[in-house]
Coordinates of C-alpha atoms in Angstrom, one line a residue:
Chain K
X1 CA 80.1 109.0 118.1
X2 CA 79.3 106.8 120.5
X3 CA 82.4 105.8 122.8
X4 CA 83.7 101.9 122.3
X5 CA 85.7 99.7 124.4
X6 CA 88.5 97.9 122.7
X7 CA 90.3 95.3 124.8
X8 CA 92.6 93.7 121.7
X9 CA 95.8 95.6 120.0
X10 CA 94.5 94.5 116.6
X11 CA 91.3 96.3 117.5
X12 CA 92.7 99.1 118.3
X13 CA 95.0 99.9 115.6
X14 CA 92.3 99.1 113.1
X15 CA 89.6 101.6 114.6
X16 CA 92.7 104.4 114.8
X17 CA 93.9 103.5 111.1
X18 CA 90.4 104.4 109.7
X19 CA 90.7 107.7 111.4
X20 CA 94.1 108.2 110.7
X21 CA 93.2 108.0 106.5
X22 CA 90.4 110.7 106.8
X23 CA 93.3 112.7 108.5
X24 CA 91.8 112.9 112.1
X25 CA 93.9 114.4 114.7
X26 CA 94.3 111.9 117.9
X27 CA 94.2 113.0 121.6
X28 CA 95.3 110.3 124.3
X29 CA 94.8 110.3 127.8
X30 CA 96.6 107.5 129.7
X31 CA 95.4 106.0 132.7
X32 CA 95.5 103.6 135.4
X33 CA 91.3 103.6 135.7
X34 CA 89.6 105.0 139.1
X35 CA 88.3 107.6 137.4
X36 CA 88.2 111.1 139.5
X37 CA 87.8 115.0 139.0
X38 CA 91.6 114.9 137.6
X39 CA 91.3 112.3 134.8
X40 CA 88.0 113.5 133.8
X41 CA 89.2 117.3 133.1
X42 CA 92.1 115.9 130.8
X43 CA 89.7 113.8 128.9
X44 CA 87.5 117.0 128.4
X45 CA 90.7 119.0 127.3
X46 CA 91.2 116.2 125.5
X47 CA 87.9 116.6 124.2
X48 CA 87.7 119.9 123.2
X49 CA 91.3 120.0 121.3
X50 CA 91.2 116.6 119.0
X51 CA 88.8 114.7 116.6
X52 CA 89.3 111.9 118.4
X53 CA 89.7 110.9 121.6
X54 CA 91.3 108.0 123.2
X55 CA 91.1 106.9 126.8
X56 CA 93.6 104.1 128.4
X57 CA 92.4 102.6 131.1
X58 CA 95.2 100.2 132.3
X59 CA 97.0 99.3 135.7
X60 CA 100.3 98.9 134.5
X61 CA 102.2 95.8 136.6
X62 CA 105.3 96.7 135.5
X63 CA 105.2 100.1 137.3
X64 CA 104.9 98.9 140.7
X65 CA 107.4 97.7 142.8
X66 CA 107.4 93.9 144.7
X67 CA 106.4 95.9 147.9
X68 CA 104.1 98.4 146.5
X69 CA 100.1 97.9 146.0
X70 CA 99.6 96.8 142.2
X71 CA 97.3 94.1 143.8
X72 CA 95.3 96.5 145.8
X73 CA 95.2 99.8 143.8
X74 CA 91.6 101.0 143.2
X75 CA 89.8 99.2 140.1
X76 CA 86.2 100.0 138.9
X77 CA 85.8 99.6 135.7
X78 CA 82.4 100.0 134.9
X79 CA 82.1 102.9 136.9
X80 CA 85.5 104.0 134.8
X81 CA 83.7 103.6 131.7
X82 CA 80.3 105.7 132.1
X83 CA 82.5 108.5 133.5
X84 CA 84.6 108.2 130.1
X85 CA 81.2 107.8 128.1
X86 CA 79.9 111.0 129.9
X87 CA 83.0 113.0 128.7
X88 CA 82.2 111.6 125.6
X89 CA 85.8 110.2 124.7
X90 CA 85.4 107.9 121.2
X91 CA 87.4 105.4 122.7
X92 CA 88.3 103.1 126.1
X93 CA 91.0 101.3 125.8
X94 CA 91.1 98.6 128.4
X95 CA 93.5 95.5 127.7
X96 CA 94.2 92.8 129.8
X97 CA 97.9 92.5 131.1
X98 CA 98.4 89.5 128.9
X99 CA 97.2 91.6 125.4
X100 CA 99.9 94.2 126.8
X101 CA 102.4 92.0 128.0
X102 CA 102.1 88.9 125.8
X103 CA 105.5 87.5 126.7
X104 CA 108.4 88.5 128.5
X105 CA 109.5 92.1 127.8
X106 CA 113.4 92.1 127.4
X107 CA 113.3 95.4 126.1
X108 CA 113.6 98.5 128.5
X109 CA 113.4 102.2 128.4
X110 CA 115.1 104.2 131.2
X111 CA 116.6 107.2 132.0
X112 CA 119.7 108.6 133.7
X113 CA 119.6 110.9 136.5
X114 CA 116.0 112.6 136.5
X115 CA 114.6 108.8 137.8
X116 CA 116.7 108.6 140.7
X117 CA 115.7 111.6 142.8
X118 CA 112.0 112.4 144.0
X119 CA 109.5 109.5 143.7
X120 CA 112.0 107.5 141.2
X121 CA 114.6 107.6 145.0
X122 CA 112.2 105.1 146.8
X123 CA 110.1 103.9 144.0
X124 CA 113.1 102.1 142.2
X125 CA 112.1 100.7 138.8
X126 CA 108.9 103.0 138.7
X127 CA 109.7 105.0 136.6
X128 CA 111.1 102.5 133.5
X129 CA 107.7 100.9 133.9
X130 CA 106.0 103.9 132.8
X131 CA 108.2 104.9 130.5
X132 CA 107.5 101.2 129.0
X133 CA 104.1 101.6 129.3
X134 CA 104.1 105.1 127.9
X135 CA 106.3 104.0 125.0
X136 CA 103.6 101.1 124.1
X137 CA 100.8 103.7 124.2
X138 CA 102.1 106.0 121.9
X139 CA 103.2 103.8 119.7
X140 CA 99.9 102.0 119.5
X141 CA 98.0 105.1 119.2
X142 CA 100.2 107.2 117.8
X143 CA 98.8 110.3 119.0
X144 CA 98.9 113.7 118.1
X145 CA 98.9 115.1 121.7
X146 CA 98.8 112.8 124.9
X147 CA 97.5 114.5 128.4
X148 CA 99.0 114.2 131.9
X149 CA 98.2 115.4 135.4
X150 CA 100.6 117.7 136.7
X151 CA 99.8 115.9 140.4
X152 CA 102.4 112.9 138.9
X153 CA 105.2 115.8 138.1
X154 CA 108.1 113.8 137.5
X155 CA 106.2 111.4 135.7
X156 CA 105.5 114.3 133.0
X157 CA 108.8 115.6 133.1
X158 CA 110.1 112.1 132.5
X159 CA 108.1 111.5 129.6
X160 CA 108.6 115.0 128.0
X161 CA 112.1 114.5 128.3
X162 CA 111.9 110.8 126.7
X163 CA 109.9 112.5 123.9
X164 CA 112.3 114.9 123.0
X165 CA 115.8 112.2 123.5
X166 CA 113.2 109.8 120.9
X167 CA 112.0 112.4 119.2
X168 CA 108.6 110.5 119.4
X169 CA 106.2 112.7 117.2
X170 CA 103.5 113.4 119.8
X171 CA 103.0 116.5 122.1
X172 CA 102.6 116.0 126.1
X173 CA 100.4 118.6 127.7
X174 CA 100.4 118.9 131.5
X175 CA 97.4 119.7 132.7
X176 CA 96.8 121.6 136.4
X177 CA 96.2 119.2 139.7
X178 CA 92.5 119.0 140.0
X179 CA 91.7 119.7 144.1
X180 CA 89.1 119.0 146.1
X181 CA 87.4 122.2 147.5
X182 CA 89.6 121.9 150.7
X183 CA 93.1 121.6 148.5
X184 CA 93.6 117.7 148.6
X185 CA 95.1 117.1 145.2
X186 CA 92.5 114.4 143.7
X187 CA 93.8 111.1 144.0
X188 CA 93.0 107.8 143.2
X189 CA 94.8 106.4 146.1
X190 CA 93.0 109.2 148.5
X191 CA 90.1 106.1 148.5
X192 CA 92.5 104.5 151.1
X193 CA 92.3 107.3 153.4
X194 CA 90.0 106.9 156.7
X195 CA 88.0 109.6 157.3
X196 CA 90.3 110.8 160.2
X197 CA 93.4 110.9 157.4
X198 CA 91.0 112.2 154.9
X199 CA 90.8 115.8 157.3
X200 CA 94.8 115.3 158.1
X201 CA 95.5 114.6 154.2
X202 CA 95.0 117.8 153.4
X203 CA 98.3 119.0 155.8
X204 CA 100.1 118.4 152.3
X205 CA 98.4 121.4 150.0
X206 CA 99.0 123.8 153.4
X207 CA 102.5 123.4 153.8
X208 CA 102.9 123.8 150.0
X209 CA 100.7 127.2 150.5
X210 CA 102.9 128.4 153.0
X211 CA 105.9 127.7 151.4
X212 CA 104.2 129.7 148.7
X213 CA 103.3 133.0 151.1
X214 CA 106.8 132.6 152.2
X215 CA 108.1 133.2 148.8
X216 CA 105.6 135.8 147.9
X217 CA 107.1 137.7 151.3
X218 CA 110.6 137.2 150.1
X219 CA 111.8 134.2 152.0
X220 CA 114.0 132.3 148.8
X221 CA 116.2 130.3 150.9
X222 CA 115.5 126.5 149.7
X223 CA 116.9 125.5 153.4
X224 CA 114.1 127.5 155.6
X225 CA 111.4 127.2 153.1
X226 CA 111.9 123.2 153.3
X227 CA 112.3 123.8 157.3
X228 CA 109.2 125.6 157.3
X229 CA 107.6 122.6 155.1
X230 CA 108.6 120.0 157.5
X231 CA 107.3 121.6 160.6
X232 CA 104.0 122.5 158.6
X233 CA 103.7 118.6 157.6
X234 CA 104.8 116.9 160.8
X235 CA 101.4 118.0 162.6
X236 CA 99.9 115.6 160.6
X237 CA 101.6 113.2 158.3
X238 CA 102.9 109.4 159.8
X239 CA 106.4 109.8 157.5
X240 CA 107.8 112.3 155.1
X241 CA 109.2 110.8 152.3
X242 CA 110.8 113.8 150.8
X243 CA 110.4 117.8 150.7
X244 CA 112.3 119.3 147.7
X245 CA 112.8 122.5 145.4
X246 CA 114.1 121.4 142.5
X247 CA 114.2 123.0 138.6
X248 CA 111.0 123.0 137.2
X249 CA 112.5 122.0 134.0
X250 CA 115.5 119.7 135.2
X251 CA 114.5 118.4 138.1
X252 CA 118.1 119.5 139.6
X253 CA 118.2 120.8 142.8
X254 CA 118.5 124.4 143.5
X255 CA 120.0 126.2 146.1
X256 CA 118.4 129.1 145.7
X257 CA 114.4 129.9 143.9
X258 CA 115.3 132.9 142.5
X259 CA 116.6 132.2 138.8
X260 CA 114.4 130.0 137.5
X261 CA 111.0 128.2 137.9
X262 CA 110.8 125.3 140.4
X263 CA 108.9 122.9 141.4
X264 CA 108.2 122.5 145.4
X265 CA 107.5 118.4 145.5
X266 CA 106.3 117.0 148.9
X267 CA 105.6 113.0 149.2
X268 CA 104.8 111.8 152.9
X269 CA 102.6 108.9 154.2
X270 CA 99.1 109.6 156.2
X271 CA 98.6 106.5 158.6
X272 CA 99.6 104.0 155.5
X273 CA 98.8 105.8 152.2
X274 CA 101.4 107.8 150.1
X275 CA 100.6 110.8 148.8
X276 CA 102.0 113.3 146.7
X277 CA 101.7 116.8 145.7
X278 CA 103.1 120.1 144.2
X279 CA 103.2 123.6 143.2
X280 CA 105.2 124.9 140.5
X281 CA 106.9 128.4 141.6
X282 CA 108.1 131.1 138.7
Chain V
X1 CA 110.6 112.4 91.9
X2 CA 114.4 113.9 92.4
X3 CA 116.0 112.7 95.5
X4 CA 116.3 115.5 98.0
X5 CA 119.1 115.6 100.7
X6 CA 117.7 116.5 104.3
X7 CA 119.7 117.5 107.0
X8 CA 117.5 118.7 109.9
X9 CA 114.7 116.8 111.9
X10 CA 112.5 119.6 110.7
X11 CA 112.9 119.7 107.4
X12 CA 112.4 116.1 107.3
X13 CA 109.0 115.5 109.3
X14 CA 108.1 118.8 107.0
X15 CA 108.7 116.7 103.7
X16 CA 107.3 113.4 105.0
X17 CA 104.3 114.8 106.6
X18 CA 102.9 115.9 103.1
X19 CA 103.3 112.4 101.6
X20 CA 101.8 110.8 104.9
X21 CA 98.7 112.7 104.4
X22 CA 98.5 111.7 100.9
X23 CA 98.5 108.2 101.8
X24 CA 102.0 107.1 100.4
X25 CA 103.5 104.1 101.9
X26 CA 107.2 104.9 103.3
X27 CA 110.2 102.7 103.2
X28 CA 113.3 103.3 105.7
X29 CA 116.7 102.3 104.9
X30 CA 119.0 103.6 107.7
X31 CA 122.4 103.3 107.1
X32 CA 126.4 104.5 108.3
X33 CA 127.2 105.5 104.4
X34 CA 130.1 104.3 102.6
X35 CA 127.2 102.2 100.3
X36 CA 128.3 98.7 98.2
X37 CA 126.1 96.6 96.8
X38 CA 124.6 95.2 100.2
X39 CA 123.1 98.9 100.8
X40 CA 121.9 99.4 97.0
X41 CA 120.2 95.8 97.8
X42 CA 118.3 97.2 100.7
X43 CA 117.5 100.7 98.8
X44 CA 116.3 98.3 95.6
X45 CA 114.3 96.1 97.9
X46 CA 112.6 99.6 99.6
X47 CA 111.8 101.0 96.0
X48 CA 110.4 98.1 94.8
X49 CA 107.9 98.0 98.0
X50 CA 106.8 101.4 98.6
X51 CA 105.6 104.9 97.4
X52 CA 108.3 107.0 98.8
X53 CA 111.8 105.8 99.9
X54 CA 113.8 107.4 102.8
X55 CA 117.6 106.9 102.9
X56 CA 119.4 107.6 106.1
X57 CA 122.7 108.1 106.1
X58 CA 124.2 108.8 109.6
X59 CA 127.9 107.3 111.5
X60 CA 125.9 106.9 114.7
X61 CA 129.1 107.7 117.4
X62 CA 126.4 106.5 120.6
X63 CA 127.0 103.0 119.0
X64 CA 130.4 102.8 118.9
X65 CA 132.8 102.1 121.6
X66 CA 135.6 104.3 123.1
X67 CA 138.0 101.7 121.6
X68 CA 136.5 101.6 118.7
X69 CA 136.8 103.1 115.0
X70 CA 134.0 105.9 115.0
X71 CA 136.3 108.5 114.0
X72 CA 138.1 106.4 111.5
X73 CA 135.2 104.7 110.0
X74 CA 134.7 105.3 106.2
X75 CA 132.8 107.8 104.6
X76 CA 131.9 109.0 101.3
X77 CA 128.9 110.9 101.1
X78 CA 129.4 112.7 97.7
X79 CA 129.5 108.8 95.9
X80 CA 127.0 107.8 98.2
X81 CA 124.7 110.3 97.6
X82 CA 125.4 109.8 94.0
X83 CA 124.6 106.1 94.2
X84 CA 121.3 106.6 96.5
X85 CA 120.0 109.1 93.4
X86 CA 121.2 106.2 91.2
X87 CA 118.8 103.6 92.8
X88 CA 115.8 106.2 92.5
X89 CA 115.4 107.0 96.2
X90 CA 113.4 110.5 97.4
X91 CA 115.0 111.3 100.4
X92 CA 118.6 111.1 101.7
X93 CA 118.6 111.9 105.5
X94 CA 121.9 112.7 106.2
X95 CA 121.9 115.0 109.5
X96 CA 124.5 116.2 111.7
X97 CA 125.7 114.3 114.5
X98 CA 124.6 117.8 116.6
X99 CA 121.1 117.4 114.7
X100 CA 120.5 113.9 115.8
X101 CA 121.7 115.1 119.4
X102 CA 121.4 118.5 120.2
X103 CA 121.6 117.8 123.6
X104 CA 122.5 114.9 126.2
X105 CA 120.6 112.4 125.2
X106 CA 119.8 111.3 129.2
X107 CA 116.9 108.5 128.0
X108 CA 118.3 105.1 127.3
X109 CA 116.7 102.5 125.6
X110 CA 118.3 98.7 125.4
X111 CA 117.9 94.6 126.2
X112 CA 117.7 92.2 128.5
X113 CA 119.7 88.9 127.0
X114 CA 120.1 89.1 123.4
X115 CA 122.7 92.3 123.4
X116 CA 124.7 90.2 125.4
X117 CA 126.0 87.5 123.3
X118 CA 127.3 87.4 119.5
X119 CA 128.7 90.7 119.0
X120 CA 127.6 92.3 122.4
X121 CA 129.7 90.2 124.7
X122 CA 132.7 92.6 123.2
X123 CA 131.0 95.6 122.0
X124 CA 129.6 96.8 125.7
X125 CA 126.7 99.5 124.8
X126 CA 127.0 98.7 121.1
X127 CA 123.4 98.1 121.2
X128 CA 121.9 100.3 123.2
X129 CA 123.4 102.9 120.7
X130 CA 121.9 100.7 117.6
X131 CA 118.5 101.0 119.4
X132 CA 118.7 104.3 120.5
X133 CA 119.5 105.6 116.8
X134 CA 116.9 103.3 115.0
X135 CA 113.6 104.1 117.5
X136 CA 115.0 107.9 116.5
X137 CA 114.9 107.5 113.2
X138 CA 111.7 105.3 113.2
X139 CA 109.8 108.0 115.2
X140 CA 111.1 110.7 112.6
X141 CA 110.2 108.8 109.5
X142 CA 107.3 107.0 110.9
X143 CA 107.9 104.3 108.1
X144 CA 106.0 101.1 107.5
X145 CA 108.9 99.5 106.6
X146 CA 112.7 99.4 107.1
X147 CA 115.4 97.5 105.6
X148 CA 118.5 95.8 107.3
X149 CA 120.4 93.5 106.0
X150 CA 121.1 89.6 107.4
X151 CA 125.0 90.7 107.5
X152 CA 124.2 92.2 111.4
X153 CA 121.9 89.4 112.1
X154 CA 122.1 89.8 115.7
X155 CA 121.3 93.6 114.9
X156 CA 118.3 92.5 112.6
X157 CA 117.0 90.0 115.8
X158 CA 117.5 93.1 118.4
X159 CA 115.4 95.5 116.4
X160 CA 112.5 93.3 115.6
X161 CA 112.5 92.3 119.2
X162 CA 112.7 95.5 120.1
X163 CA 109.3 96.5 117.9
X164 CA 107.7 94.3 119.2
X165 CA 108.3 94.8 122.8
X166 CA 107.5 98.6 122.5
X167 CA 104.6 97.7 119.8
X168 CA 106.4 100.3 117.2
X169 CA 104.1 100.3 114.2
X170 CA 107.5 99.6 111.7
X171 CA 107.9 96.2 109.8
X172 CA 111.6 95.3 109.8
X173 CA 112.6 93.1 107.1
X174 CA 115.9 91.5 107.0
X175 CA 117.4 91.1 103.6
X176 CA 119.9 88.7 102.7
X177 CA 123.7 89.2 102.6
X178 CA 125.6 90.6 99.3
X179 CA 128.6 88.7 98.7
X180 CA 131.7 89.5 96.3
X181 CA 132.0 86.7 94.0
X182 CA 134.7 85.1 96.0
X183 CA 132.2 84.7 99.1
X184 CA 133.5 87.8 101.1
X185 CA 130.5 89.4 102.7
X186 CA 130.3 93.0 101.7
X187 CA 130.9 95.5 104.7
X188 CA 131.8 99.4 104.2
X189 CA 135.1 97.4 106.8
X190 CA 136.3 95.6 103.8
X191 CA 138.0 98.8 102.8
X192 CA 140.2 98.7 105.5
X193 CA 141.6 95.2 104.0
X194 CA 145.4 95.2 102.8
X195 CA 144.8 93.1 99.7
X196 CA 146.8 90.2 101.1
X197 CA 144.1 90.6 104.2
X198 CA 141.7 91.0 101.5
X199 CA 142.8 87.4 99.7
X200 CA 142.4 86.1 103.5
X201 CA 138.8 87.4 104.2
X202 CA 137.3 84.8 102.4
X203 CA 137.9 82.3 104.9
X204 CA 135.1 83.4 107.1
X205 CA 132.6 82.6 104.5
X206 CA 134.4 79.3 103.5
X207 CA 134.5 78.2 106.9
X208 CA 130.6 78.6 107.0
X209 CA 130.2 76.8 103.9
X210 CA 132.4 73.5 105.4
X211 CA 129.7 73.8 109.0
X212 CA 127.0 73.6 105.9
X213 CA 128.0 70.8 104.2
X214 CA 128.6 68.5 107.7
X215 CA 125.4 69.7 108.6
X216 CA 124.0 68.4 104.9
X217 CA 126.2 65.3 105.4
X218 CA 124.0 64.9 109.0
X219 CA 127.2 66.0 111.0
X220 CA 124.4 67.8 113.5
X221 CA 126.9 68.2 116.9
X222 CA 127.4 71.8 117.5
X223 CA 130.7 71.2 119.0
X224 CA 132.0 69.7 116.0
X225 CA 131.1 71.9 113.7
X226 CA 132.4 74.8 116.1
X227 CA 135.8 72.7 115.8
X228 CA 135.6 72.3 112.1
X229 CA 134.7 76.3 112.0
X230 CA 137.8 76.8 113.9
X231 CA 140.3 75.0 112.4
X232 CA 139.3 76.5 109.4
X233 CA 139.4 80.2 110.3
X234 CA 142.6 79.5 112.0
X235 CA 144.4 79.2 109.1
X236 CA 143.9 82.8 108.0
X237 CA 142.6 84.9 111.0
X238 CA 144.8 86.5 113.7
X239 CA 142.3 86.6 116.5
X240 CA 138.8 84.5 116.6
X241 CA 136.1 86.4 118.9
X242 CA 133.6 84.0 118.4
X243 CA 131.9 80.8 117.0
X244 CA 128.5 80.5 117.8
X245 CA 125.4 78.9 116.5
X246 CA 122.4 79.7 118.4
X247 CA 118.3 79.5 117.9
X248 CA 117.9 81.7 114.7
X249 CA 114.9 83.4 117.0
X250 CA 115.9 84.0 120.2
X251 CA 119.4 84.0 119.9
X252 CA 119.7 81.3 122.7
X253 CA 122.5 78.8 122.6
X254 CA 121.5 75.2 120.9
X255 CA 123.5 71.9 121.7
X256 CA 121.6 70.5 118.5
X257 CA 120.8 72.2 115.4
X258 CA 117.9 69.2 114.4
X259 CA 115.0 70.9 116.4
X260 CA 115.2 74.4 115.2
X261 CA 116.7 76.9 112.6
X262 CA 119.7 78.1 113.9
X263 CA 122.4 80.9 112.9
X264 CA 125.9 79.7 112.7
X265 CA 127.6 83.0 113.2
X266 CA 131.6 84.2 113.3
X267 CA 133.7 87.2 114.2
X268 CA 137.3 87.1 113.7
X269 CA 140.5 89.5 112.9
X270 CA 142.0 90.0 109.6
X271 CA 144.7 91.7 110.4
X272 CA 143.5 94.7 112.4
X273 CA 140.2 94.5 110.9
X274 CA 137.1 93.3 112.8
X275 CA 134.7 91.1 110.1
X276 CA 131.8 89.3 110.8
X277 CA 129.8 86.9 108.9
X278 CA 127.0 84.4 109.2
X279 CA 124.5 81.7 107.8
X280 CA 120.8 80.3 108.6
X281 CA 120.4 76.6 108.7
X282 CA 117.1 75.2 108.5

């Protein structure tokens, strides 16, 4: 089938519905568009688990805060859409922000306590606009499965957990952080990187590696395995926003790694760009 | 088909999922129990309408107030399951409370505006409770349609805004109030009526009836007929909570009631007991 872009809601639903009747199963992979490495291996899972295979390609408004770079965050759509076409997805959905938005959304969707610590500490109100977002998606879709990037973490965890308290009927994979051969989780904000931060960005996937060889040696405390972070990352980084071990599942924090699985989260800034990355530890 | 009683999420989606994939139109009516004719209208209406009919019959505590009467509030589920089989519905969902929420429910899903008038302005997280529950149970059933009744009008007006917001692919369709013949709105709260309280109760819907006929006689001032409203109830209520008449739509106050349909809606006290009633003028 040969992929189409659908820019309306009405669209939309009507192509799904048809597929829907003949019993087709649905894969969805939401996006914000600037297509790399990472997006394009969840549309090929994607790919290779459902009939059908829906891409979003959206830069949601309502996810960014006053300060933050909605205006300026990567867009290139028609280089977005041959990718897609390449993969062979079936469908790009690409709205406007008015066919999403058409008047004021008084509804919200939030969360207690998993929001408020990691990227939802600084990013205040991030993470109800993807869980809006989200919400509108599966709903409009109606997917079987939907596929995120483990690189957003929380973001995943966030939505899992709002599937389950909704008990919306659609499965969320997360799929492995795609790197580049030197470790830099693939980014769509890494295109704001000079080429001198490019070679420091990639400070981020080392500390995370050492923390790692720590562990593997034996070294469990949370308190010298963040130290040991920290020094790693303030070679090269401008600011680090936060270095935490937290449950893999919960997102609490843990004192000691142990017990359970956790995830080892580090967010710092190189010259102006925020970046992100993480490593789940069993 | 015999109506069959569900009481687990999975036996439910099990049962549904069969009909779904044989095409069959759905119809919700989600409900707290203790049925009268109001519910039977909503479970006719659903019958009528579609191909398979889903009860749900669930005291909701999240929507309930500390202060409030979940534990007292009345239930019968042997009658009204024996009622639901009477109308001809297929299934009656009546879970658990521990079914519906196995765990903390930490997502949270609620309004800007709308919950905070009418009803909301006293019943703090009434309404995010009534949401909560009804996105459950409409990504459970997955219905095309569901049934509430014009009784909890501002309940009716939160839910469709609500769909619409999150685009959830659900008609709602509000179905007028049943009245006894005497006028009395029929709530499963009537029951809690002394039978002098009962004689009483009428007044709400009289006092509606009186704003009607100024408004037929051109009387069109909103702060008359709230005076002629109140003079009225005061005869027989001990406590008035509230007057309004607002946009029929949005829910926004109106000085006039010539531009647009409103809702001229009341709450008062009989006695102990919290009733609430209401009319559409065109």
């Amino acid at each position: 089938m040969k992929a189409r872009i659908l820019r309306t809601i009405p669209s939309l639903r009507k192509a799904l519905d048809s597929h829907r009747v003949d019993g087709k199963s649905i894969g969805l992979v939401p996006t914000m568009g600037c297509f790399h490495e990472g997006h394009l291996s969840l549309m090929r899972r994607a790919r290779k688990k459902h009939d059908i295979v829906v891409v979003s390609l959206f830069v949601n408004p309502t996810q960014f805060g006053p300060s933050e770079d909605f205006e300026a965050y990567p867009r290139n759509e028609k280089r977005d859409i041959a990718m897609a076409k390449e993969v062979g997805v079936d469908y790009i959905f690409a709205p406007s922000v008015g066919a999403m938005y058409p008047q004021e959304n008084v509804s919200v969707v939030s969360m207690h306590g998993m929001t408020d610590v990691l990227c939802g500490a600084s990013r205040v109100g991030h993470f109800d606009g993807v869980m809006m977002i989200v919400c509108k998606l599966f709903n409009l879709v109606q997917p079987d499965e939907s596929f995120f990037g483990q690189k957003d973490y929380q973001q995943c965890k966030v939505i899992q957990r709002m599937v389950t308290d909704l008990n919306m009927p659609v499965r969320v994979a997360m799929c492995p952080i795609v790197r580049e051969p030197d470790g830099l989780a693939m980014s769509s904000r890494n295109t704001y990187l000079s080429d001198a931060e490019r070679v420091r960005a990639t400070i981020l996937y080392r500390s995370l590696m050492d923390a790692k060889t720590m562990i593997k040696q034996g070294k469990c405390s949370v308190a010298l395995i963040t130290k040991k972070i920290e020094k790693v990352l303030s070679v090269g980084v401008s600011r680090i926003e936060y270095i935490e071990i937290r449950n893999a599942d919960t997102l609490v924090a843990v004192r000691n790694i142990k017990n359970n699985p956790v995830v080892i989260a580090v967010a710092a800034k190189i010259g102006k760009t925020r970046l992100i990355d993480n490593i789940i530890v069993r």
